[in-house]
Amino acid sequence: MKIDLSTTIGPNQFSNPLINAAGVWDETALELDELVASTAGGVTTKSATLEPRSGNQRPRYADVALGSINSMGLPNQGLKYYLNYVTTHDASKPIDLSIANPNPMDNLTALQMIQDSSFQGLTELNLSCPNVIGKPQIGYDLAALKQILQQAFKLFTKPLGIKLPPYFDLQQFDAVADILNQFPLTFINTINSVGNGLLVDPTSERTLIEPKGGFGGIGGAYVKPVALANVHAFRSRLKPTIKIIGTGGVRNGTDVFELILCGADAVSVGTTLMQAGPQLFTKLQDELIQLMVQKHYPSLATFRNQLKAAH
Ligand code: SIN
């Protein structure tokens, strides 16, 4: 049986739905080159600020059996570095250029720089980093969310998506979708890590990471149900032109399948990629193909957003 894993987001055609989550294996050109050379369908760059940042104090990332905690604090090489990379790289697969600026006005400056550049790929405005000390996540301030989108679309005409934090209440899904549907967004990426969780080491009686007293974004298997819920809730509320990158808790091909079943157009992988490296993409694709063969689904479109309720 011939299996077609291709998918589309805006003008970008992906040979398969798998992408790295922003912040994983993507801070330097060397890492990005490894992703481009891998079997990933697309590549996301580390969320860039206008100026380079060294990020929060270490230890700022820890793996545990069910996932990870991080408070990286946006360590990155600065937007010019990533703009240079994406406008000069081997264009064999789509690139998603991620930006995240703790000062909202800097996001507008960043968008203007991208608008004025020759970059033609996807831009992802990260409104959900939980780890910048003293700065709340814009995605939880609905007035600020609407305002930044209003300002962004006044100056930006290229394909734009936003990275959202997880939401937990059906009224939040309604309210956020109502805002997003007012704008010509190309995609959303849902979810960022579950912000401000806490993991402790019972032996040392210490937090696993240092910044923010140990509070950090939780990823991995812990967050899969939240990711599935956010993808499905937004798929049933957003206009069909807004595509969805589903992120959260992917460890195997079945997890990829489930996110697409809930409505994802593409799937990004964070914690497991951090643990296993870019060869993971081949394993995930093989497992996804095997499952699709078993279920007689020749393409992603044949099961995307086809989740049925239990009875
Ligand atoms: C970080 O750099 O702190 C992680 C980025 C994010 O969660 O958006």
PDB file of C-alpha atoms and ligand atoms in Angstrom:
ATOM      1  CA  MET A   1       0.000   0.000   0.000  1.00  0.00           C
ATOM      2  CA  LYS A   2       1.409   3.390  -0.971  1.00  0.00           C
ATOM      3  CA  ILE A   3       1.370   5.833   1.939  1.00  0.00           C
ATOM      4  CA  ASP A   4       1.436   9.595   1.402  1.00  0.00           C
ATOM      5  CA  LEU A   5       2.651  11.524   4.458  1.00  0.00           C
ATOM      6  CA  SER A   6       2.697  14.926   2.765  1.00  0.00           C
ATOM      7  CA  THR A   7       0.988  17.927   4.303  1.00  0.00           C
ATOM      8  CA  THR A   8       0.620  21.631   3.606  1.00  0.00           C
ATOM      9  CA  ILE A   9       0.806  24.728   5.755  1.00  0.00           C
ATOM     10  CA  GLY A  10       0.198  27.954   3.875  1.00  0.00           C
ATOM     11  CA  PRO A  11       2.306  27.894   0.716  1.00  0.00           C
ATOM     12  CA  ASN A  12       4.657  25.296   2.190  1.00  0.00           C
ATOM     13  CA  GLN A  13       4.527  21.650   1.161  1.00  0.00           C
ATOM     14  CA  PHE A  14       6.013  19.213   3.699  1.00  0.00           C
ATOM     15  CA  SER A  15       7.004  15.704   2.580  1.00  0.00           C
ATOM     16  CA  ASN A  16       5.926  14.446   6.004  1.00  0.00           C
ATOM     17  CA  PRO A  17       4.291  16.112   9.031  1.00  0.00           C
ATOM     18  CA  LEU A  18       7.234  15.968  11.445  1.00  0.00           C
ATOM     19  CA  ILE A  19       9.105  19.076  12.598  1.00  0.00           C
ATOM     20  CA  ASN A  20      11.281  19.879  15.579  1.00  0.00           C
ATOM     21  CA  ALA A  21       9.600  21.971  18.269  1.00  0.00           C
ATOM     22  CA  ALA A  22      11.170  25.427  18.517  1.00  0.00           C
ATOM     23  CA  GLY A  23      13.990  25.312  21.022  1.00  0.00           C
ATOM     24  CA  VAL A  24      15.094  21.745  20.362  1.00  0.00           C
ATOM     25  CA  TRP A  25      18.172  21.040  18.228  1.00  0.00           C
ATOM     26  CA  ASP A  26      17.898  24.412  16.540  1.00  0.00           C
ATOM     27  CA  GLU A  27      19.986  27.044  18.297  1.00  0.00           C
ATOM     28  CA  THR A  28      23.044  26.927  16.046  1.00  0.00           C
ATOM     29  CA  ALA A  29      23.590  26.558  12.301  1.00  0.00           C
ATOM     30  CA  LEU A  30      25.283  23.223  13.030  1.00  0.00           C
ATOM     31  CA  GLU A  31      22.179  21.851  14.747  1.00  0.00           C
ATOM     32  CA  LEU A  32      19.899  23.306  12.085  1.00  0.00           C
ATOM     33  CA  ASP A  33      22.018  21.679   9.387  1.00  0.00           C
ATOM     34  CA  GLU A  34      21.538  18.334  11.168  1.00  0.00           C
ATOM     35  CA  LEU A  35      17.781  18.827  11.110  1.00  0.00           C
ATOM     36  CA  VAL A  36      17.835  19.811   7.438  1.00  0.00           C
ATOM     37  CA  ALA A  37      19.862  16.652   6.730  1.00  0.00           C
ATOM     38  CA  SER A  38      17.463  14.476   8.770  1.00  0.00           C
ATOM     39  CA  THR A  39      14.181  12.975   7.567  1.00  0.00           C
ATOM     40  CA  ALA A  40      12.147  15.711   9.310  1.00  0.00           C
ATOM     41  CA  GLY A  41       9.492  17.189   7.036  1.00  0.00           C
ATOM     42  CA  GLY A  42      10.389  20.725   8.102  1.00  0.00           C
ATOM     43  CA  VAL A  43      12.636  22.644  10.437  1.00  0.00           C
ATOM     44  CA  THR A  44      11.880  25.273  13.083  1.00  0.00           C
ATOM     45  CA  THR A  45      14.515  27.696  14.339  1.00  0.00           C
ATOM     46  CA  LYS A  46      15.047  28.532  18.021  1.00  0.00           C
ATOM     47  CA  SER A  47      12.731  31.390  18.995  1.00  0.00           C
ATOM     48  CA  ALA A  48      14.818  34.465  18.310  1.00  0.00           C
ATOM     49  CA  THR A  49      14.973  37.754  20.118  1.00  0.00           C
ATOM     50  CA  LEU A  50      16.301  40.919  18.462  1.00  0.00           C
ATOM     51  CA  GLU A  51      19.634  40.599  20.249  1.00  0.00           C
ATOM     52  CA  PRO A  52      21.427  37.358  21.217  1.00  0.00           C
ATOM     53  CA  ARG A  53      20.602  36.042  24.699  1.00  0.00           C
ATOM     54  CA  SER A  54      22.477  33.610  26.892  1.00  0.00           C
ATOM     55  CA  GLY A  55      19.280  32.550  28.692  1.00  0.00           C
ATOM     56  CA  ASN A  56      18.708  31.578  32.306  1.00  0.00           C
ATOM     57  CA  GLN A  57      21.164  30.155  34.794  1.00  0.00           C
ATOM     58  CA  ARG A  58      21.946  26.400  34.698  1.00  0.00           C
ATOM     59  CA  PRO A  59      20.752  23.806  35.469  1.00  0.00           C
ATOM     60  CA  ARG A  60      17.826  24.910  33.333  1.00  0.00           C
ATOM     61  CA  TYR A  61      16.709  21.633  31.700  1.00  0.00           C
ATOM     62  CA  ALA A  62      16.079  18.178  33.185  1.00  0.00           C
ATOM     63  CA  ASP A  63      14.696  14.905  31.837  1.00  0.00           C
ATOM     64  CA  VAL A  64      12.560  12.600  33.969  1.00  0.00           C
ATOM     65  CA  ALA A  65      10.764   9.349  33.133  1.00  0.00           C
ATOM     66  CA  LEU A  66       7.572  11.005  31.913  1.00  0.00           C
ATOM     67  CA  GLY A  67       9.006  14.094  30.255  1.00  0.00           C
ATOM     68  CA  SER A  68      11.063  17.160  30.959  1.00  0.00           C
ATOM     69  CA  ILE A  69      11.173  20.506  32.696  1.00  0.00           C
ATOM     70  CA  ASN A  70      12.902  23.549  31.272  1.00  0.00           C
ATOM     71  CA  SER A  71      13.486  27.152  32.043  1.00  0.00           C
ATOM     72  CA  MET A  72      15.881  27.938  29.234  1.00  0.00           C
ATOM     73  CA  GLY A  73      15.004  31.641  29.112  1.00  0.00           C
ATOM     74  CA  LEU A  74      15.280  31.979  25.329  1.00  0.00           C
ATOM     75  CA  PRO A  75      18.999  31.421  24.784  1.00  0.00           C
ATOM     76  CA  ASN A  76      19.510  32.252  21.114  1.00  0.00           C
ATOM     77  CA  GLN A  77      21.896  33.835  18.646  1.00  0.00           C
ATOM     78  CA  GLY A  78      19.666  36.794  17.776  1.00  0.00           C
ATOM     79  CA  LEU A  79      17.292  37.292  14.870  1.00  0.00           C
ATOM     80  CA  LYS A  80      19.930  38.407  12.347  1.00  0.00           C
ATOM     81  CA  TYR A  81      21.713  35.050  12.754  1.00  0.00           C
ATOM     82  CA  TYR A  82      18.562  33.034  12.033  1.00  0.00           C
ATOM     83  CA  LEU A  83      17.459  35.350   9.227  1.00  0.00           C
ATOM     84  CA  ASN A  84      20.856  34.852   7.644  1.00  0.00           C
ATOM     85  CA  TYR A  85      20.511  31.075   8.065  1.00  0.00           C
ATOM     86  CA  VAL A  86      17.026  30.821   6.594  1.00  0.00           C
ATOM     87  CA  THR A  87      17.796  33.067   3.631  1.00  0.00           C
ATOM     88  CA  THR A  88      20.995  31.217   2.698  1.00  0.00           C
ATOM     89  CA  HIS A  89      20.320  27.582   3.752  1.00  0.00           C
ATOM     90  CA  ASP A  90      19.769  24.553   1.552  1.00  0.00           C
ATOM     91  CA  ALA A  91      16.075  25.021   0.752  1.00  0.00           C
ATOM     92  CA  SER A  92      15.297  21.307   0.543  1.00  0.00           C
ATOM     93  CA  LYS A  93      12.579  21.519   3.199  1.00  0.00           C
ATOM     94  CA  PRO A  94      10.314  24.223   4.622  1.00  0.00           C
ATOM     95  CA  ILE A  95      11.649  26.399   7.416  1.00  0.00           C
ATOM     96  CA  ASP A  96       9.589  27.879  10.212  1.00  0.00           C
ATOM     97  CA  LEU A  97      11.349  30.966  11.577  1.00  0.00           C
ATOM     98  CA  SER A  98      10.381  31.408  15.230  1.00  0.00           C
ATOM     99  CA  ILE A  99      10.565  34.720  17.083  1.00  0.00           C
ATOM    100  CA  ALA A 100       9.836  35.508  20.736  1.00  0.00           C
ATOM    101  CA  ASN A 101      10.509  38.871  22.246  1.00  0.00           C
ATOM    102  CA  PRO A 102       9.808  39.590  25.891  1.00  0.00           C
ATOM    103  CA  ASN A 103       9.039  43.199  24.900  1.00  0.00           C
ATOM    104  CA  PRO A 104       5.997  43.136  22.554  1.00  0.00           C
ATOM    105  CA  MET A 105       7.271  46.155  20.579  1.00  0.00           C
ATOM    106  CA  ASP A 106      10.405  44.158  19.722  1.00  0.00           C
ATOM    107  CA  ASN A 107       8.178  41.530  18.111  1.00  0.00           C
ATOM    108  CA  LEU A 108       6.918  44.184  15.711  1.00  0.00           C
ATOM    109  CA  THR A 109      10.484  45.227  14.902  1.00  0.00           C
ATOM    110  CA  ALA A 110      11.347  41.554  14.326  1.00  0.00           C
ATOM    111  CA  LEU A 111       8.352  41.077  12.039  1.00  0.00           C
ATOM    112  CA  GLN A 112       9.345  44.168  10.061  1.00  0.00           C
ATOM    113  CA  MET A 113      12.869  42.759   9.626  1.00  0.00           C
ATOM    114  CA  ILE A 114      11.429  39.485   8.324  1.00  0.00           C
ATOM    115  CA  GLN A 115       8.967  41.347   6.098  1.00  0.00           C
ATOM    116  CA  ASP A 116      11.840  43.343   4.582  1.00  0.00           C
ATOM    117  CA  SER A 117      13.991  40.226   4.043  1.00  0.00           C
ATOM    118  CA  SER A 118      13.926  37.720   1.185  1.00  0.00           C
ATOM    119  CA  PHE A 119      12.626  34.971   3.545  1.00  0.00           C
ATOM    120  CA  GLN A 120       9.527  33.320   2.073  1.00  0.00           C
ATOM    121  CA  GLY A 121       8.871  30.538   4.614  1.00  0.00           C
ATOM    122  CA  LEU A 122       6.627  30.406   7.671  1.00  0.00           C
ATOM    123  CA  THR A 123       7.115  32.786  10.573  1.00  0.00           C
ATOM    124  CA  GLU A 124       6.037  31.632  14.030  1.00  0.00           C
ATOM    125  CA  LEU A 125       5.435  34.308  16.644  1.00  0.00           C
ATOM    126  CA  ASN A 126       5.934  32.641  20.009  1.00  0.00           C
ATOM    127  CA  LEU A 127       3.476  34.211  22.458  1.00  0.00           C
ATOM    128  CA  SER A 128       3.850  31.534  25.085  1.00  0.00           C
ATOM    129  CA  CYS A 129       7.354  31.283  26.530  1.00  0.00           C
ATOM    130  CA  PRO A 130       6.855  30.735  30.276  1.00  0.00           C
ATOM    131  CA  ASN A 131      10.503  31.215  31.203  1.00  0.00           C
ATOM    132  CA  VAL A 132      11.402  34.873  30.839  1.00  0.00           C
ATOM    133  CA  ILE A 133      11.835  36.092  34.373  1.00  0.00           C
ATOM    134  CA  GLY A 134       9.336  38.842  35.212  1.00  0.00           C
ATOM    135  CA  LYS A 135       7.401  38.533  31.931  1.00  0.00           C
ATOM    136  CA  PRO A 136       3.996  36.824  31.689  1.00  0.00           C
ATOM    137  CA  GLN A 137       2.919  34.715  28.702  1.00  0.00           C
ATOM    138  CA  ILE A 138       1.106  36.981  26.223  1.00  0.00           C
ATOM    139  CA  GLY A 139      -1.095  34.069  25.196  1.00  0.00           C
ATOM    140  CA  TYR A 140      -2.848  34.246  28.569  1.00  0.00           C
ATOM    141  CA  ASP A 141      -3.613  37.989  28.252  1.00  0.00           C
ATOM    142  CA  LEU A 142      -6.351  38.064  25.643  1.00  0.00           C
ATOM    143  CA  ALA A 143      -6.348  41.859  25.233  1.00  0.00           C
ATOM    144  CA  ALA A 144      -2.588  41.791  24.620  1.00  0.00           C
ATOM    145  CA  LEU A 145      -2.991  38.837  22.235  1.00  0.00           C
ATOM    146  CA  LYS A 146      -5.520  40.735  20.136  1.00  0.00           C
ATOM    147  CA  GLN A 147      -3.450  43.906  20.196  1.00  0.00           C
ATOM    148  CA  ILE A 148      -0.275  42.231  18.987  1.00  0.00           C
ATOM    149  CA  LEU A 149      -2.131  40.493  16.163  1.00  0.00           C
ATOM    150  CA  GLN A 150      -3.726  43.799  15.114  1.00  0.00           C
ATOM    151  CA  GLN A 151      -0.313  45.471  15.055  1.00  0.00           C
ATOM    152  CA  ALA A 152       1.413  42.509  13.404  1.00  0.00           C
ATOM    153  CA  PHE A 153      -0.986  42.266  10.473  1.00  0.00           C
ATOM    154  CA  LYS A 154      -0.680  45.996   9.783  1.00  0.00           C
ATOM    155  CA  LEU A 155       2.917  45.456   8.733  1.00  0.00           C
ATOM    156  CA  PHE A 156       3.332  41.751   7.987  1.00  0.00           C
ATOM    157  CA  THR A 157       2.013  40.157   4.796  1.00  0.00           C
ATOM    158  CA  LYS A 158       4.004  36.910   4.761  1.00  0.00           C
ATOM    159  CA  PRO A 159       2.614  33.607   6.168  1.00  0.00           C
ATOM    160  CA  LEU A 160       2.368  34.052   9.939  1.00  0.00           C
ATOM    161  CA  GLY A 161       1.508  31.637  12.734  1.00  0.00           C
ATOM    162  CA  ILE A 162       1.535  31.892  16.505  1.00  0.00           C
ATOM    163  CA  LYS A 163       2.725  29.504  19.197  1.00  0.00           C
ATOM    164  CA  LEU A 164       0.143  29.287  21.948  1.00  0.00           C
ATOM    165  CA  PRO A 165       0.321  28.212  25.566  1.00  0.00           C
ATOM    166  CA  PRO A 166      -1.984  25.391  26.655  1.00  0.00           C
ATOM    167  CA  TYR A 167      -5.502  26.412  27.656  1.00  0.00           C
ATOM    168  CA  PHE A 168      -7.536  24.446  30.143  1.00  0.00           C
ATOM    169  CA  ASP A 169     -11.077  25.759  30.069  1.00  0.00           C
ATOM    170  CA  LEU A 170     -13.623  25.496  27.262  1.00  0.00           C
ATOM    171  CA  GLN A 171     -14.465  29.192  27.628  1.00  0.00           C
ATOM    172  CA  GLN A 172     -10.798  30.027  27.079  1.00  0.00           C
ATOM    173  CA  PHE A 173     -10.852  28.023  23.837  1.00  0.00           C
ATOM    174  CA  ASP A 174     -13.956  29.946  22.729  1.00  0.00           C
ATOM    175  CA  ALA A 175     -12.493  33.326  23.614  1.00  0.00           C
ATOM    176  CA  VAL A 176      -9.065  32.695  22.049  1.00  0.00           C
ATOM    177  CA  ALA A 177     -10.532  31.190  18.870  1.00  0.00           C
ATOM    178  CA  ASP A 178     -12.866  34.158  18.555  1.00  0.00           C
ATOM    179  CA  ILE A 179      -9.821  36.462  18.490  1.00  0.00           C
ATOM    180  CA  LEU A 180      -7.728  34.288  16.183  1.00  0.00           C
ATOM    181  CA  ASN A 181     -10.541  33.947  13.636  1.00  0.00           C
ATOM    182  CA  GLN A 182     -10.444  37.723  13.116  1.00  0.00           C
ATOM    183  CA  PHE A 183      -6.971  37.526  11.572  1.00  0.00           C
ATOM    184  CA  PRO A 184      -5.420  36.022   8.416  1.00  0.00           C
ATOM    185  CA  LEU A 185      -3.250  33.625  10.418  1.00  0.00           C
ATOM    186  CA  THR A 186      -1.670  30.829   8.403  1.00  0.00           C
ATOM    187  CA  PHE A 187      -1.361  28.512  11.390  1.00  0.00           C
ATOM    188  CA  ILE A 188      -1.260  28.097  15.130  1.00  0.00           C
ATOM    189  CA  ASN A 189       1.187  25.887  16.967  1.00  0.00           C
ATOM    190  CA  THR A 190      -0.357  24.330  20.054  1.00  0.00           C
ATOM    191  CA  ILE A 191       0.890  23.654  22.728  1.00  0.00           C
ATOM    192  CA  ASN A 192       3.987  25.225  24.209  1.00  0.00           C
ATOM    193  CA  SER A 193       5.111  23.550  27.438  1.00  0.00           C
ATOM    194  CA  VAL A 194       2.737  23.547  30.395  1.00  0.00           C
ATOM    195  CA  GLY A 195       4.215  26.553  32.125  1.00  0.00           C
ATOM    196  CA  ASN A 196       5.418  26.828  35.667  1.00  0.00           C
ATOM    197  CA  GLY A 197       5.340  23.218  36.736  1.00  0.00           C
ATOM    198  CA  LEU A 198       7.678  22.007  39.428  1.00  0.00           C
ATOM    199  CA  LEU A 199       9.740  18.820  39.564  1.00  0.00           C
ATOM    200  CA  VAL A 200      11.665  17.874  42.671  1.00  0.00           C
ATOM    201  CA  ASP A 201      14.369  15.414  43.609  1.00  0.00           C
ATOM    202  CA  PRO A 202      13.157  13.695  46.794  1.00  0.00           C
ATOM    203  CA  THR A 203      16.685  12.573  47.686  1.00  0.00           C
ATOM    204  CA  SER A 204      18.363  15.960  47.633  1.00  0.00           C
ATOM    205  CA  GLU A 205      15.063  17.705  48.425  1.00  0.00           C
ATOM    206  CA  ARG A 206      15.908  20.208  45.705  1.00  0.00           C
ATOM    207  CA  THR A 207      14.199  21.435  42.578  1.00  0.00           C
ATOM    208  CA  LEU A 208      15.521  19.886  39.345  1.00  0.00           C
ATOM    209  CA  ILE A 209      16.258  23.259  37.741  1.00  0.00           C
ATOM    210  CA  GLU A 210      17.599  26.488  39.173  1.00  0.00           C
ATOM    211  CA  PRO A 211      15.794  29.473  37.539  1.00  0.00           C
ATOM    212  CA  LYS A 212      12.551  30.853  38.976  1.00  0.00           C
ATOM    213  CA  GLY A 213      12.913  28.778  42.138  1.00  0.00           C
ATOM    214  CA  GLY A 214      12.584  25.581  40.090  1.00  0.00           C
ATOM    215  CA  PHE A 215       9.397  26.473  38.189  1.00  0.00           C
ATOM    216  CA  GLY A 216       9.561  25.620  34.493  1.00  0.00           C
ATOM    217  CA  GLY A 217       7.766  24.424  31.386  1.00  0.00           C
ATOM    218  CA  ILE A 218       6.709  20.783  31.461  1.00  0.00           C
ATOM    219  CA  GLY A 219       6.981  18.731  28.263  1.00  0.00           C
ATOM    220  CA  GLY A 220       6.889  15.106  27.176  1.00  0.00           C
ATOM    221  CA  ALA A 221       4.387  12.381  28.036  1.00  0.00           C
ATOM    222  CA  TYR A 222       2.994  14.402  30.951  1.00  0.00           C
ATOM    223  CA  VAL A 223       1.434  16.892  28.524  1.00  0.00           C
ATOM    224  CA  LYS A 224       0.082  14.688  25.723  1.00  0.00           C
ATOM    225  CA  PRO A 225      -3.581  14.815  26.862  1.00  0.00           C
ATOM    226  CA  VAL A 226      -3.349  18.607  27.097  1.00  0.00           C
ATOM    227  CA  ALA A 227      -1.871  18.803  23.591  1.00  0.00           C
ATOM    228  CA  LEU A 228      -4.560  16.528  22.143  1.00  0.00           C
ATOM    229  CA  ALA A 229      -7.264  18.604  23.808  1.00  0.00           C
ATOM    230  CA  ASN A 230      -5.855  21.920  22.578  1.00  0.00           C
ATOM    231  CA  VAL A 231      -5.451  20.657  19.003  1.00  0.00           C
ATOM    232  CA  HIS A 232      -8.963  19.243  18.960  1.00  0.00           C
ATOM    233  CA  ALA A 233     -10.576  22.228  20.674  1.00  0.00           C
ATOM    234  CA  PHE A 234      -8.984  24.681  18.258  1.00  0.00           C
ATOM    235  CA  ARG A 235      -9.654  22.528  15.183  1.00  0.00           C
ATOM    236  CA  SER A 236     -13.348  22.613  15.964  1.00  0.00           C
ATOM    237  CA  ARG A 237     -13.338  26.379  16.575  1.00  0.00           C
ATOM    238  CA  LEU A 238     -10.898  27.904  14.073  1.00  0.00           C
ATOM    239  CA  LYS A 239     -11.706  28.695  10.458  1.00  0.00           C
ATOM    240  CA  PRO A 240     -10.334  25.970   8.181  1.00  0.00           C
ATOM    241  CA  THR A 241      -7.753  28.273   6.607  1.00  0.00           C
ATOM    242  CA  ILE A 242      -5.854  28.376   9.922  1.00  0.00           C
ATOM    243  CA  LYS A 243      -3.762  25.211   9.972  1.00  0.00           C
ATOM    244  CA  ILE A 244      -2.555  23.556  13.194  1.00  0.00           C
ATOM    245  CA  ILE A 245       0.863  22.325  14.201  1.00  0.00           C
ATOM    246  CA  GLY A 246       0.254  19.941  17.104  1.00  0.00           C
ATOM    247  CA  THR A 247       2.981  19.779  19.724  1.00  0.00           C
ATOM    248  CA  GLY A 248       3.209  17.879  22.976  1.00  0.00           C
ATOM    249  CA  GLY A 249       4.009  14.434  24.253  1.00  0.00           C
ATOM    250  CA  VAL A 250       5.077  12.687  21.045  1.00  0.00           C
ATOM    251  CA  ARG A 251       7.154   9.591  21.805  1.00  0.00           C
ATOM    252  CA  ASN A 252       6.103   7.275  18.965  1.00  0.00           C
ATOM    253  CA  GLY A 253       4.188   7.037  15.699  1.00  0.00           C
ATOM    254  CA  THR A 254       0.903   6.401  17.501  1.00  0.00           C
ATOM    255  CA  ASP A 255       1.260   9.734  19.302  1.00  0.00           C
ATOM    256  CA  VAL A 256       1.746  11.441  15.913  1.00  0.00           C
ATOM    257  CA  PHE A 257      -1.340   9.619  14.602  1.00  0.00           C
ATOM    258  CA  GLU A 258      -3.427  10.755  17.574  1.00  0.00           C
ATOM    259  CA  LEU A 259      -2.503  14.428  17.140  1.00  0.00           C
ATOM    260  CA  ILE A 260      -3.461  14.268  13.447  1.00  0.00           C
ATOM    261  CA  LEU A 261      -6.674  12.391  14.316  1.00  0.00           C
ATOM    262  CA  CYS A 262      -7.479  15.316  16.637  1.00  0.00           C
ATOM    263  CA  GLY A 263      -6.938  17.787  13.785  1.00  0.00           C
ATOM    264  CA  ALA A 264      -3.229  18.577  13.471  1.00  0.00           C
ATOM    265  CA  ASP A 265      -1.843  19.335  10.008  1.00  0.00           C
ATOM    266  CA  ALA A 266       1.747  18.864  11.150  1.00  0.00           C
ATOM    267  CA  VAL A 267       3.317  17.632  14.372  1.00  0.00           C
ATOM    268  CA  SER A 268       6.331  18.980  16.178  1.00  0.00           C
ATOM    269  CA  VAL A 269       8.483  17.081  18.637  1.00  0.00           C
ATOM    270  CA  GLY A 270      10.344  18.540  21.614  1.00  0.00           C
ATOM    271  CA  THR A 271      11.355  16.444  24.607  1.00  0.00           C
ATOM    272  CA  THR A 272      11.811  13.154  22.722  1.00  0.00           C
ATOM    273  CA  LEU A 273      13.918  14.867  20.058  1.00  0.00           C
ATOM    274  CA  MET A 274      16.071  16.357  22.808  1.00  0.00           C
ATOM    275  CA  GLN A 275      16.571  12.854  24.227  1.00  0.00           C
ATOM    276  CA  ALA A 276      16.951  10.833  21.008  1.00  0.00           C
ATOM    277  CA  GLY A 277      18.375  13.265  18.442  1.00  0.00           C
ATOM    278  CA  PRO A 278      17.326  13.810  14.807  1.00  0.00           C
ATOM    279  CA  GLN A 279      17.422  10.101  13.854  1.00  0.00           C
ATOM    280  CA  LEU A 280      14.131   9.988  15.803  1.00  0.00           C
ATOM    281  CA  PHE A 281      12.278  11.344  12.755  1.00  0.00           C
ATOM    282  CA  THR A 282      12.854   8.152  10.744  1.00  0.00           C
ATOM    283  CA  LYS A 283      11.572   5.988  13.617  1.00  0.00           C
ATOM    284  CA  LEU A 284       8.448   8.131  14.035  1.00  0.00           C
ATOM    285  CA  GLN A 285       7.702   8.015  10.306  1.00  0.00           C
ATOM    286  CA  ASP A 286       8.204   4.242  10.140  1.00  0.00           C
ATOM    287  CA  GLU A 287       5.841   3.742  13.082  1.00  0.00           C
ATOM    288  CA  LEU A 288       3.254   6.121  11.631  1.00  0.00           C
ATOM    289  CA  ILE A 289       3.373   4.379   8.235  1.00  0.00           C
ATOM    290  CA  GLN A 290       3.017   0.960   9.871  1.00  0.00           C
ATOM    291  CA  LEU A 291      -0.081   2.120  11.746  1.00  0.00           C
ATOM    292  CA  MET A 292      -1.594   3.709   8.627  1.00  0.00           C
ATOM    293  CA  VAL A 293      -1.050   0.486   6.680  1.00  0.00           C
ATOM    294  CA  GLN A 294      -2.772  -1.525   9.440  1.00  0.00           C
ATOM    295  CA  LYS A 295      -5.694   0.893   9.405  1.00  0.00           C
ATOM    296  CA  HIS A 296      -5.822   1.210   5.587  1.00  0.00           C
ATOM    297  CA  TYR A 297      -5.298   4.969   5.596  1.00  0.00           C
ATOM    298  CA  PRO A 298      -3.341   5.979   2.462  1.00  0.00           C
ATOM    299  CA  SER A 299      -2.837   9.631   3.450  1.00  0.00           C
ATOM    300  CA  LEU A 300      -3.023  11.934   6.468  1.00  0.00           C
ATOM    301  CA  ALA A 301      -6.148  13.560   5.043  1.00  0.00           C
ATOM    302  CA  THR A 302      -8.048  10.265   5.315  1.00  0.00           C
ATOM    303  CA  PHE A 303      -7.975  10.341   9.127  1.00  0.00           C
ATOM    304  CA  ARG A 304      -7.195  13.959  10.028  1.00  0.00           C
ATOM    305  CA  ASN A 305      -9.751  15.435  12.423  1.00  0.00           C
ATOM    306  CA  GLN A 306     -11.808  12.231  12.303  1.00  0.00           C
ATOM    307  CA  LEU A 307     -11.862  11.680  16.084  1.00  0.00           C
ATOM    308  CA  LYS A 308     -15.128  10.118  17.231  1.00  0.00           C
ATOM    309  CA  ALA A 309     -16.657  10.295  20.718  1.00  0.00           C
ATOM    310  CA  ALA A 310     -16.807   7.205  22.915  1.00  0.00           C
ATOM    311  CA  HIS A 311     -20.197   5.582  23.257  1.00  0.00           C
TER     312      HIS A 311
HETATM  313  C1  SIN B   1      12.813  28.846  26.567  1.00  0.00           C
HETATM  314  O1  SIN B   1      13.770  29.225  25.869  1.00  0.00           O
HETATM  315  O2  SIN B   1      12.705  29.194  27.738  1.00  0.00           O
HETATM  316  C2  SIN B   1      11.781  27.946  25.990  1.00  0.00           C
HETATM  317  C3  SIN B   1      11.037  28.595  24.916  1.00  0.00           C
HETATM  318  C4  SIN B   1       9.558  28.479  25.043  1.00  0.00           C
HETATM  319  O3  SIN B   1       9.057  27.771  25.906  1.00  0.00           O
HETATM  320  O4  SIN B   1       8.849  29.103  24.264  1.00  0.00           O
END
